Amino acid sequence: MFKSRKPGQDDAWEGVVTDKSRGMLDGANMYHFVELRLMDGESTKVRIGRRLWKDVAVGDRLVKRPGTSDPVKE
């Protein structure tokens, strides 16, 4: 089994995109990921929607606020 990496409803973070990737982890669905360097210097990999994945580039800033389901580009 694999880890979802989908942000939770109450998660909050902001970071800069350092890499983009996608893959068919279950053989049927395409999943889109970004690698982020968070403001505290830590790196993490997060699953995002296709529309946002197509819109972001390396160096863009993403913010996930508590109470929202998806991060937004700023």
Short mmCIF file of C-alpha atoms in Angstrom, two decimals, residues 8 10 13-15 17-18 23 32 35 38-40 43 46-47 50 52 64 66 68 70:
data_model
loop_
_atom_site.label_atom_id
_atom_site.label_comp_id
_atom_site.label_asym_id
_atom_site.label_seq_id
_atom_site.Cartn_x
_atom_site.Cartn_y
_atom_site.Cartn_z
CA GLY A 8 -5.97 16.99 5.41
CA ASP A 10 -6.98 20.97 9.10
CA TRP A 13 1.65 24.96 5.53
CA GLU A 14 3.32 27.09 2.91
CA GLY A 15 6.28 26.30 0.73
CA VAL A 17 7.75 24.00 -5.31
CA THR A 18 11.09 22.26 -5.93
CA GLY A 23 2.33 8.52 -11.59
CA HIS A 32 -0.07 14.46 -9.29
CA GLU A 35 7.89 18.38 -3.75
CA LEU A 38 8.52 24.45 3.55
CA MET A 39 9.23 27.77 5.26
CA ASP A 40 10.97 25.97 8.15
CA SER A 43 11.00 19.14 2.47
CA VAL A 46 2.21 16.53 -1.38
CA ARG A 47 -0.54 15.26 -3.66
CA ARG A 50 -4.44 17.99 -11.90
CA LEU A 52 -3.23 23.04 -9.97
CA LYS A 64 -2.52 25.38 2.39
CA PRO A 66 -6.72 25.19 7.70
CA THR A 68 -9.67 24.35 3.02
CA ASP A 70 -6.69 22.08 -1.40
#
